Amino acid sequence: MALLDVEDLSVTFRRRGQRTVHAVDGVSFSVDAGEVVALVGESGCGKSVTSLALMGLLPRRGAQVGGSANFDGTELLALDQRSMRDIRGKDVAMIFQDPLSSLNPVIPIGIQVTEVLVRHRGMSGDAARKEAANLLDRVGIPDPRRRLKEYPHQLSGGMRQRALIAIAVACQPRLLIADEPTTALDVTIQAQILELLKELVRDSNTALIMITHDLGVVAGMCDMINVLYAGRVVESARRKELFAAPRHPYTVGLLRSIPRLDVGRGEKLTPIRGSVRDVLPWSEGCAFAPRCDRRIDASIGEPPPMVPTHTGHSYRCVNPVPVEEKA
Amino acid sequence: MTLASGQKKDKLDRLSELAAVRDDEQGVSLWRDAFRRLRRNPAAIVGAAILLLFVLVAIVGPFLVPYDPAAQIGVQQGVVRSGAGIIPGPSSDHWLGYDHQGRDEFSRLIAGSRQTLIVGVVSTVIGLTVGVLLGGLSGAAAGLGGRWGRWVDNVLMRIVDMLLSVPSLLLAVSFAAILGPSPATVMIAVGAVSVPVFARLLRGSMIAQANRDYVLAATSLGVGRGRIAISHVVPNSLAPVIVQATLTLATAIIEVAALSFLGLGSQVLGQPEWGLMLAEAQRYLGVRPALAIYPAVAIIITAFGFTLLGEAMREALDPKLRK
């Protein structure tokens, strides 16, 4: 059995006087120990909400979470606050997008690293400080003893993200959720951070859920890829297969909108028409239909089912892109 | 070749040293950074200088005064007959002249500074403590509290609103009336007036901080809500409260003077206090207006000093004005 099994996860935001929003609408995927699974999609497709729901970090007022998330025998979505707090940071940890705002600006890095050690590993004083220095060293921060006394604004963006990763891996969690961990960083730093994450996952057999909109990141490190659109998984495949033979028109669109070197200079990128807001509710057909070039009559009317193939590749489309027609 | 690389290494070493020095100059924390900006602000320097002088005078002044501030020297010597409208002005022996009871005005002014400082500071500390407790509890409940959070916040804030809805001087007078006139009354009354300001300020600041990413990040690490409130949210929310405390000191001094003026302050006979001196002087405005002007100027300058420093601190700590 997989380490984390997410089954039919749904998140609905209700506000009095406003339309209810189905941010996540039946997402299923699973993650094995040591595996890197990607959730890919544009802004607003529900990828961050999925991660917050798994961590129990959504506001209880107004957000309704349904479905199940089985983490090694524990149902995450049914846990009360107290047990959830014991799991957060210890078994499941999260790395956020913006390292500057995710670190407390008025507290030295050291205290922020030791805090989690004190909380979950029962360390104190000198032992915690020593371990904190070890952690910073492990994530590649030079001169860790001095850095411990420094404040977040004194570190560079890459260093901050490294510190944040150090905090996340401090208790050797079995599952890491990285929510766009490289979006706020320079390209060169991005590569270093991804390399670091890969190393940590490999060395400690940690499972990693990588949330990103960047297919470059996905191509570099993920084993399994789930493409999300309007709160549902529209295509799910192992990395090689997805890049070699994408079937869902949305995935193809995403791949086409990446600049490539082997295409002539004069040629334009092919963007996907419209925006995420031009969606059809899934109950009335394929949500992507309004933006899709391959839309057929069958796309509208009832929700397209997930079509599995024998290789574990599955897609949610009634008129999939033929395998030969590569992006 | 080796020489060249040696030189290069030297240069690199020097560069990294320079970088290290620059790093140190950047200051360590928000507070040190703010202090650095404060030192460059002329208003802050002037304000700090006034306050330093005031505190110095308040501490050592009473030991150095030329005459006993309570002794009615003028009357004993027969120089002062206030009933007949004779109150001599400044002379080389008595720099600011006598007051209506024949006491040395200069000595009284100096000795009065201590009372003013103590009452001002203590009342602000009272207001700050109670305000921070109420506001902190309320802010934590509203920002991080669960099911009961909003309820706790509502109850606390309605109490604070009640305090806030009464004009401050009236509130202070009612407190003084309930507790009976004494310096302690004045301190509690003036402190009570500033409670709602501190409570509201800290609460608002904490609610704003509670939605920040680092709070979410701390939550995602399993840190408890209480600890998040105390060690993450409060330290980030205190800056405006500290600025307000400095500004409140100025108001407190004026309010203390006002309460003394209304006869609700110290009842110890002859104890010098600026507000009381002002009150007593009004009966002799026609004879010697200067007797009212001296304490008034002292109050104004002190309040001015606190205000200058407070405003400068507000600017120094405001992240939006930071370069």
JSON list of N, CA, C and O in Angstrom, two decimals, chain B residues 165-199:
[
{"chain": "B", "resi": 165, "resn": "SER", "atom": "N", "xyz": [-15.54, 54.84, 24.73]},
{"chain": "B", "resi": 165, "resn": "SER", "atom": "CA", "xyz": [-16.63, 55.75, 24.37]},
{"chain": "B", "resi": 165, "resn": "SER", "atom": "C", "xyz": [-16.77, 56.91, 25.35]},
{"chain": "B", "resi": 165, "resn": "SER", "atom": "O", "xyz": [-17.41, 57.90, 25.03]},
{"chain": "B", "resi": 166, "resn": "VAL", "atom": "N", "xyz": [-16.17, 56.78, 26.53]},
{"chain": "B", "resi": 166, "resn": "VAL", "atom": "CA", "xyz": [-16.24, 57.87, 27.49]},
{"chain": "B", "resi": 166, "resn": "VAL", "atom": "C", "xyz": [-15.06, 58.81, 27.24]},
{"chain": "B", "resi": 166, "resn": "VAL", "atom": "O", "xyz": [-13.94, 58.34, 27.07]},
{"chain": "B", "resi": 167, "resn": "PRO", "atom": "N", "xyz": [-15.31, 60.14, 27.20]},
{"chain": "B", "resi": 167, "resn": "PRO", "atom": "CA", "xyz": [-14.18, 61.06, 27.01]},
{"chain": "B", "resi": 167, "resn": "PRO", "atom": "C", "xyz": [-13.10, 60.81, 28.06]},
{"chain": "B", "resi": 167, "resn": "PRO", "atom": "O", "xyz": [-13.42, 60.58, 29.23]},
{"chain": "B", "resi": 168, "resn": "SER", "atom": "N", "xyz": [-11.86, 60.84, 27.63]},
{"chain": "B", "resi": 168, "resn": "SER", "atom": "CA", "xyz": [-10.78, 60.35, 28.49]},
{"chain": "B", "resi": 168, "resn": "SER", "atom": "C", "xyz": [-10.70, 61.10, 29.82]},
{"chain": "B", "resi": 168, "resn": "SER", "atom": "O", "xyz": [-10.55, 60.50, 30.88]},
{"chain": "B", "resi": 169, "resn": "LEU", "atom": "N", "xyz": [-10.81, 62.43, 29.79]},
{"chain": "B", "resi": 169, "resn": "LEU", "atom": "CA", "xyz": [-10.66, 63.18, 31.03]},
{"chain": "B", "resi": 169, "resn": "LEU", "atom": "C", "xyz": [-11.82, 62.86, 31.98]},
{"chain": "B", "resi": 169, "resn": "LEU", "atom": "O", "xyz": [-11.63, 62.69, 33.19]},
{"chain": "B", "resi": 170, "resn": "LEU", "atom": "N", "xyz": [-13.00, 62.72, 31.40]},
{"chain": "B", "resi": 170, "resn": "LEU", "atom": "CA", "xyz": [-14.18, 62.38, 32.21]},
{"chain": "B", "resi": 170, "resn": "LEU", "atom": "C", "xyz": [-13.98, 61.03, 32.88]},
{"chain": "B", "resi": 170, "resn": "LEU", "atom": "O", "xyz": [-14.28, 60.84, 34.06]},
{"chain": "B", "resi": 171, "resn": "LEU", "atom": "N", "xyz": [-13.44, 60.08, 32.10]},
{"chain": "B", "resi": 171, "resn": "LEU", "atom": "CA", "xyz": [-13.18, 58.75, 32.63]},
{"chain": "B", "resi": 171, "resn": "LEU", "atom": "C", "xyz": [-12.19, 58.85, 33.78]},
{"chain": "B", "resi": 171, "resn": "LEU", "atom": "O", "xyz": [-12.39, 58.24, 34.84]},
{"chain": "B", "resi": 172, "resn": "ALA", "atom": "N", "xyz": [-11.14, 59.61, 33.56]},
{"chain": "B", "resi": 172, "resn": "ALA", "atom": "CA", "xyz": [-10.13, 59.77, 34.60]},
{"chain": "B", "resi": 172, "resn": "ALA", "atom": "C", "xyz": [-10.72, 60.40, 35.84]},
{"chain": "B", "resi": 172, "resn": "ALA", "atom": "O", "xyz": [-10.45, 59.98, 36.97]},
{"chain": "B", "resi": 173, "resn": "VAL", "atom": "N", "xyz": [-11.55, 61.42, 35.65]},
{"chain": "B", "resi": 173, "resn": "VAL", "atom": "CA", "xyz": [-12.17, 62.10, 36.79]},
{"chain": "B", "resi": 173, "resn": "VAL", "atom": "C", "xyz": [-13.08, 61.14, 37.55]},
{"chain": "B", "resi": 173, "resn": "VAL", "atom": "O", "xyz": [-13.07, 61.09, 38.78]},
{"chain": "B", "resi": 174, "resn": "SER", "atom": "N", "xyz": [-13.84, 60.30, 36.80]},
{"chain": "B", "resi": 174, "resn": "SER", "atom": "CA", "xyz": [-14.73, 59.37, 37.49]},
{"chain": "B", "resi": 174, "resn": "SER", "atom": "C", "xyz": [-13.93, 58.35, 38.29]},
{"chain": "B", "resi": 174, "resn": "SER", "atom": "O", "xyz": [-14.28, 58.01, 39.41]},
{"chain": "B", "resi": 175, "resn": "PHE", "atom": "N", "xyz": [-12.85, 57.86, 37.70]},
{"chain": "B", "resi": 175, "resn": "PHE", "atom": "CA", "xyz": [-11.98, 56.94, 38.43]},
{"chain": "B", "resi": 175, "resn": "PHE", "atom": "C", "xyz": [-11.48, 57.60, 39.71]},
{"chain": "B", "resi": 175, "resn": "PHE", "atom": "O", "xyz": [-11.52, 57.01, 40.79]},
{"chain": "B", "resi": 176, "resn": "ALA", "atom": "N", "xyz": [-11.01, 58.84, 39.56]},
{"chain": "B", "resi": 176, "resn": "ALA", "atom": "CA", "xyz": [-10.46, 59.57, 40.70]},
{"chain": "B", "resi": 176, "resn": "ALA", "atom": "C", "xyz": [-11.55, 59.78, 41.74]},
{"chain": "B", "resi": 176, "resn": "ALA", "atom": "O", "xyz": [-11.29, 59.70, 42.95]},
{"chain": "B", "resi": 177, "resn": "ALA", "atom": "N", "xyz": [-12.76, 60.05, 41.29]},
{"chain": "B", "resi": 177, "resn": "ALA", "atom": "CA", "xyz": [-13.86, 60.29, 42.22]},
{"chain": "B", "resi": 177, "resn": "ALA", "atom": "C", "xyz": [-14.18, 59.02, 43.01]},
{"chain": "B", "resi": 177, "resn": "ALA", "atom": "O", "xyz": [-14.46, 59.07, 44.21]},
{"chain": "B", "resi": 178, "resn": "ILE", "atom": "N", "xyz": [-14.13, 57.87, 42.31]},
{"chain": "B", "resi": 178, "resn": "ILE", "atom": "CA", "xyz": [-14.45, 56.60, 42.99]},
{"chain": "B", "resi": 178, "resn": "ILE", "atom": "C", "xyz": [-13.37, 56.26, 44.02]},
{"chain": "B", "resi": 178, "resn": "ILE", "atom": "O", "xyz": [-13.66, 55.85, 45.14]},
{"chain": "B", "resi": 179, "resn": "LEU", "atom": "N", "xyz": [-12.11, 56.42, 43.61]},
{"chain": "B", "resi": 179, "resn": "LEU", "atom": "CA", "xyz": [-11.01, 55.96, 44.45]},
{"chain": "B", "resi": 179, "resn": "LEU", "atom": "C", "xyz": [-10.53, 57.00, 45.46]},
{"chain": "B", "resi": 179, "resn": "LEU", "atom": "O", "xyz": [-9.70, 56.70, 46.30]},
{"chain": "B", "resi": 180, "resn": "GLY", "atom": "N", "xyz": [-11.03, 58.20, 45.37]},
{"chain": "B", "resi": 180, "resn": "GLY", "atom": "CA", "xyz": [-10.59, 59.26, 46.28]},
{"chain": "B", "resi": 180, "resn": "GLY", "atom": "C", "xyz": [-9.28, 59.87, 45.80]},
{"chain": "B", "resi": 180, "resn": "GLY", "atom": "O", "xyz": [-8.46, 59.18, 45.20]},
{"chain": "B", "resi": 181, "resn": "PRO", "atom": "N", "xyz": [-9.09, 61.17, 46.03]},
{"chain": "B", "resi": 181, "resn": "PRO", "atom": "CA", "xyz": [-7.91, 61.84, 45.49]},
{"chain": "B", "resi": 181, "resn": "PRO", "atom": "C", "xyz": [-6.61, 61.38, 46.14]},
{"chain": "B", "resi": 181, "resn": "PRO", "atom": "O", "xyz": [-6.51, 61.35, 47.36]},
{"chain": "B", "resi": 182, "resn": "SER", "atom": "N", "xyz": [-5.67, 60.97, 45.33]},
{"chain": "B", "resi": 182, "resn": "SER", "atom": "CA", "xyz": [-4.31, 60.63, 45.79]},
{"chain": "B", "resi": 182, "resn": "SER", "atom": "C", "xyz": [-3.47, 60.41, 44.54]},
{"chain": "B", "resi": 182, "resn": "SER", "atom": "O", "xyz": [-4.02, 60.23, 43.46]},
{"chain": "B", "resi": 183, "resn": "PRO", "atom": "N", "xyz": [-2.14, 60.41, 44.66]},
{"chain": "B", "resi": 183, "resn": "PRO", "atom": "CA", "xyz": [-1.31, 60.18, 43.46]},
{"chain": "B", "resi": 183, "resn": "PRO", "atom": "C", "xyz": [-1.61, 58.83, 42.83]},
{"chain": "B", "resi": 183, "resn": "PRO", "atom": "O", "xyz": [-1.64, 58.71, 41.61]},
{"chain": "B", "resi": 184, "resn": "ALA", "atom": "N", "xyz": [-1.86, 57.80, 43.65]},
{"chain": "B", "resi": 184, "resn": "ALA", "atom": "CA", "xyz": [-2.15, 56.48, 43.10]},
{"chain": "B", "resi": 184, "resn": "ALA", "atom": "C", "xyz": [-3.41, 56.52, 42.23]},
{"chain": "B", "resi": 184, "resn": "ALA", "atom": "O", "xyz": [-3.46, 55.93, 41.15]},
{"chain": "B", "resi": 185, "resn": "THR", "atom": "N", "xyz": [-4.40, 57.29, 42.69]},
{"chain": "B", "resi": 185, "resn": "THR", "atom": "CA", "xyz": [-5.62, 57.44, 41.92]},
{"chain": "B", "resi": 185, "resn": "THR", "atom": "C", "xyz": [-5.33, 58.03, 40.56]},
{"chain": "B", "resi": 185, "resn": "THR", "atom": "O", "xyz": [-5.83, 57.55, 39.54]},
{"chain": "B", "resi": 186, "resn": "VAL", "atom": "N", "xyz": [-4.52, 59.08, 40.57]},
{"chain": "B", "resi": 186, "resn": "VAL", "atom": "CA", "xyz": [-4.19, 59.73, 39.30]},
{"chain": "B", "resi": 186, "resn": "VAL", "atom": "C", "xyz": [-3.53, 58.74, 38.35]},
{"chain": "B", "resi": 186, "resn": "VAL", "atom": "O", "xyz": [-3.88, 58.66, 37.17]},
{"chain": "B", "resi": 187, "resn": "MET", "atom": "N", "xyz": [-2.60, 57.95, 38.89]},
{"chain": "B", "resi": 187, "resn": "MET", "atom": "CA", "xyz": [-1.89, 56.99, 38.04]},
{"chain": "B", "resi": 187, "resn": "MET", "atom": "C", "xyz": [-2.86, 55.98, 37.45]},
{"chain": "B", "resi": 187, "resn": "MET", "atom": "O", "xyz": [-2.85, 55.69, 36.26]},
{"chain": "B", "resi": 188, "resn": "ILE", "atom": "N", "xyz": [-3.72, 55.42, 38.30]},
{"chain": "B", "resi": 188, "resn": "ILE", "atom": "CA", "xyz": [-4.68, 54.42, 37.82]},
{"chain": "B", "resi": 188, "resn": "ILE", "atom": "C", "xyz": [-5.65, 55.04, 36.81]},
{"chain": "B", "resi": 188, "resn": "ILE", "atom": "O", "xyz": [-5.91, 54.48, 35.74]},
{"chain": "B", "resi": 189, "resn": "ALA", "atom": "N", "xyz": [-6.12, 56.25, 37.13]},
{"chain": "B", "resi": 189, "resn": "ALA", "atom": "CA", "xyz": [-7.08, 56.90, 36.25]},
{"chain": "B", "resi": 189, "resn": "ALA", "atom": "C", "xyz": [-6.48, 57.18, 34.88]},
{"chain": "B", "resi": 189, "resn": "ALA", "atom": "O", "xyz": [-7.06, 56.84, 33.84]},
{"chain": "B", "resi": 190, "resn": "VAL", "atom": "N", "xyz": [-5.28, 57.76, 34.87]},
{"chain": "B", "resi": 190, "resn": "VAL", "atom": "CA", "xyz": [-4.65, 58.09, 33.59]},
{"chain": "B", "resi": 190, "resn": "VAL", "atom": "C", "xyz": [-4.28, 56.82, 32.84]},
{"chain": "B", "resi": 190, "resn": "VAL", "atom": "O", "xyz": [-4.41, 56.73, 31.61]},
{"chain": "B", "resi": 191, "resn": "GLY", "atom": "N", "xyz": [-3.86, 55.79, 33.60]},
{"chain": "B", "resi": 191, "resn": "GLY", "atom": "CA", "xyz": [-3.55, 54.51, 32.97]},
{"chain": "B", "resi": 191, "resn": "GLY", "atom": "C", "xyz": [-4.78, 53.91, 32.33]},
{"chain": "B", "resi": 191, "resn": "GLY", "atom": "O", "xyz": [-4.74, 53.45, 31.18]},
{"chain": "B", "resi": 192, "resn": "ALA", "atom": "N", "xyz": [-5.90, 53.94, 33.05]},
{"chain": "B", "resi": 192, "resn": "ALA", "atom": "CA", "xyz": [-7.14, 53.35, 32.55]},
{"chain": "B", "resi": 192, "resn": "ALA", "atom": "C", "xyz": [-7.55, 53.99, 31.23]},
{"chain": "B", "resi": 192, "resn": "ALA", "atom": "O", "xyz": [-8.06, 53.33, 30.33]},
{"chain": "B", "resi": 193, "resn": "VAL", "atom": "N", "xyz": [-7.30, 55.29, 31.13]},
{"chain": "B", "resi": 193, "resn": "VAL", "atom": "CA", "xyz": [-7.68, 56.00, 29.91]},
{"chain": "B", "resi": 193, "resn": "VAL", "atom": "C", "xyz": [-6.92, 55.47, 28.71]},
{"chain": "B", "resi": 193, "resn": "VAL", "atom": "O", "xyz": [-7.46, 55.38, 27.61]},
{"chain": "B", "resi": 194, "resn": "SER", "atom": "N", "xyz": [-5.67, 55.06, 28.92]},
{"chain": "B", "resi": 194, "resn": "SER", "atom": "CA", "xyz": [-4.88, 54.62, 27.76]},
{"chain": "B", "resi": 194, "resn": "SER", "atom": "C", "xyz": [-5.05, 53.13, 27.46]},
{"chain": "B", "resi": 194, "resn": "SER", "atom": "O", "xyz": [-4.58, 52.66, 26.42]},
{"chain": "B", "resi": 195, "resn": "VAL", "atom": "N", "xyz": [-5.71, 52.39, 28.35]},
{"chain": "B", "resi": 195, "resn": "VAL", "atom": "CA", "xyz": [-5.89, 50.95, 28.11]},
{"chain": "B", "resi": 195, "resn": "VAL", "atom": "C", "xyz": [-6.54, 50.65, 26.76]},
{"chain": "B", "resi": 195, "resn": "VAL", "atom": "O", "xyz": [-6.02, 49.85, 25.98]},
{"chain": "B", "resi": 196, "resn": "PRO", "atom": "N", "xyz": [-7.69, 51.28, 26.44]},
{"chain": "B", "resi": 196, "resn": "PRO", "atom": "CA", "xyz": [-8.35, 50.91, 25.18]},
{"chain": "B", "resi": 196, "resn": "PRO", "atom": "C", "xyz": [-7.47, 51.18, 23.95]},
{"chain": "B", "resi": 196, "resn": "PRO", "atom": "O", "xyz": [-7.51, 50.41, 23.00]},
{"chain": "B", "resi": 197, "resn": "VAL", "atom": "N", "xyz": [-6.68, 52.24, 24.01]},
{"chain": "B", "resi": 197, "resn": "VAL", "atom": "CA", "xyz": [-5.83, 52.56, 22.87]},
{"chain": "B", "resi": 197, "resn": "VAL", "atom": "C", "xyz": [-4.83, 51.44, 22.63]},
{"chain": "B", "resi": 197, "resn": "VAL", "atom": "O", "xyz": [-4.69, 50.93, 21.51]},
{"chain": "B", "resi": 198, "resn": "PHE", "atom": "N", "xyz": [-4.13, 51.03, 23.71]},
{"chain": "B", "resi": 198, "resn": "PHE", "atom": "CA", "xyz": [-3.14, 49.95, 23.57]},
{"chain": "B", "resi": 198, "resn": "PHE", "atom": "C", "xyz": [-3.81, 48.65, 23.14]},
{"chain": "B", "resi": 198, "resn": "PHE", "atom": "O", "xyz": [-3.31, 47.94, 22.27]},
{"chain": "B", "resi": 199, "resn": "ALA", "atom": "N", "xyz": [-4.95, 48.35, 23.76]},
{"chain": "B", "resi": 199, "resn": "ALA", "atom": "CA", "xyz": [-5.62, 47.08, 23.47]},
{"chain": "B", "resi": 199, "resn": "ALA", "atom": "C", "xyz": [-6.04, 47.01, 22.01]},
{"chain": "B", "resi": 199, "resn": "ALA", "atom": "O", "xyz": [-5.77, 46.04, 21.31]}
]
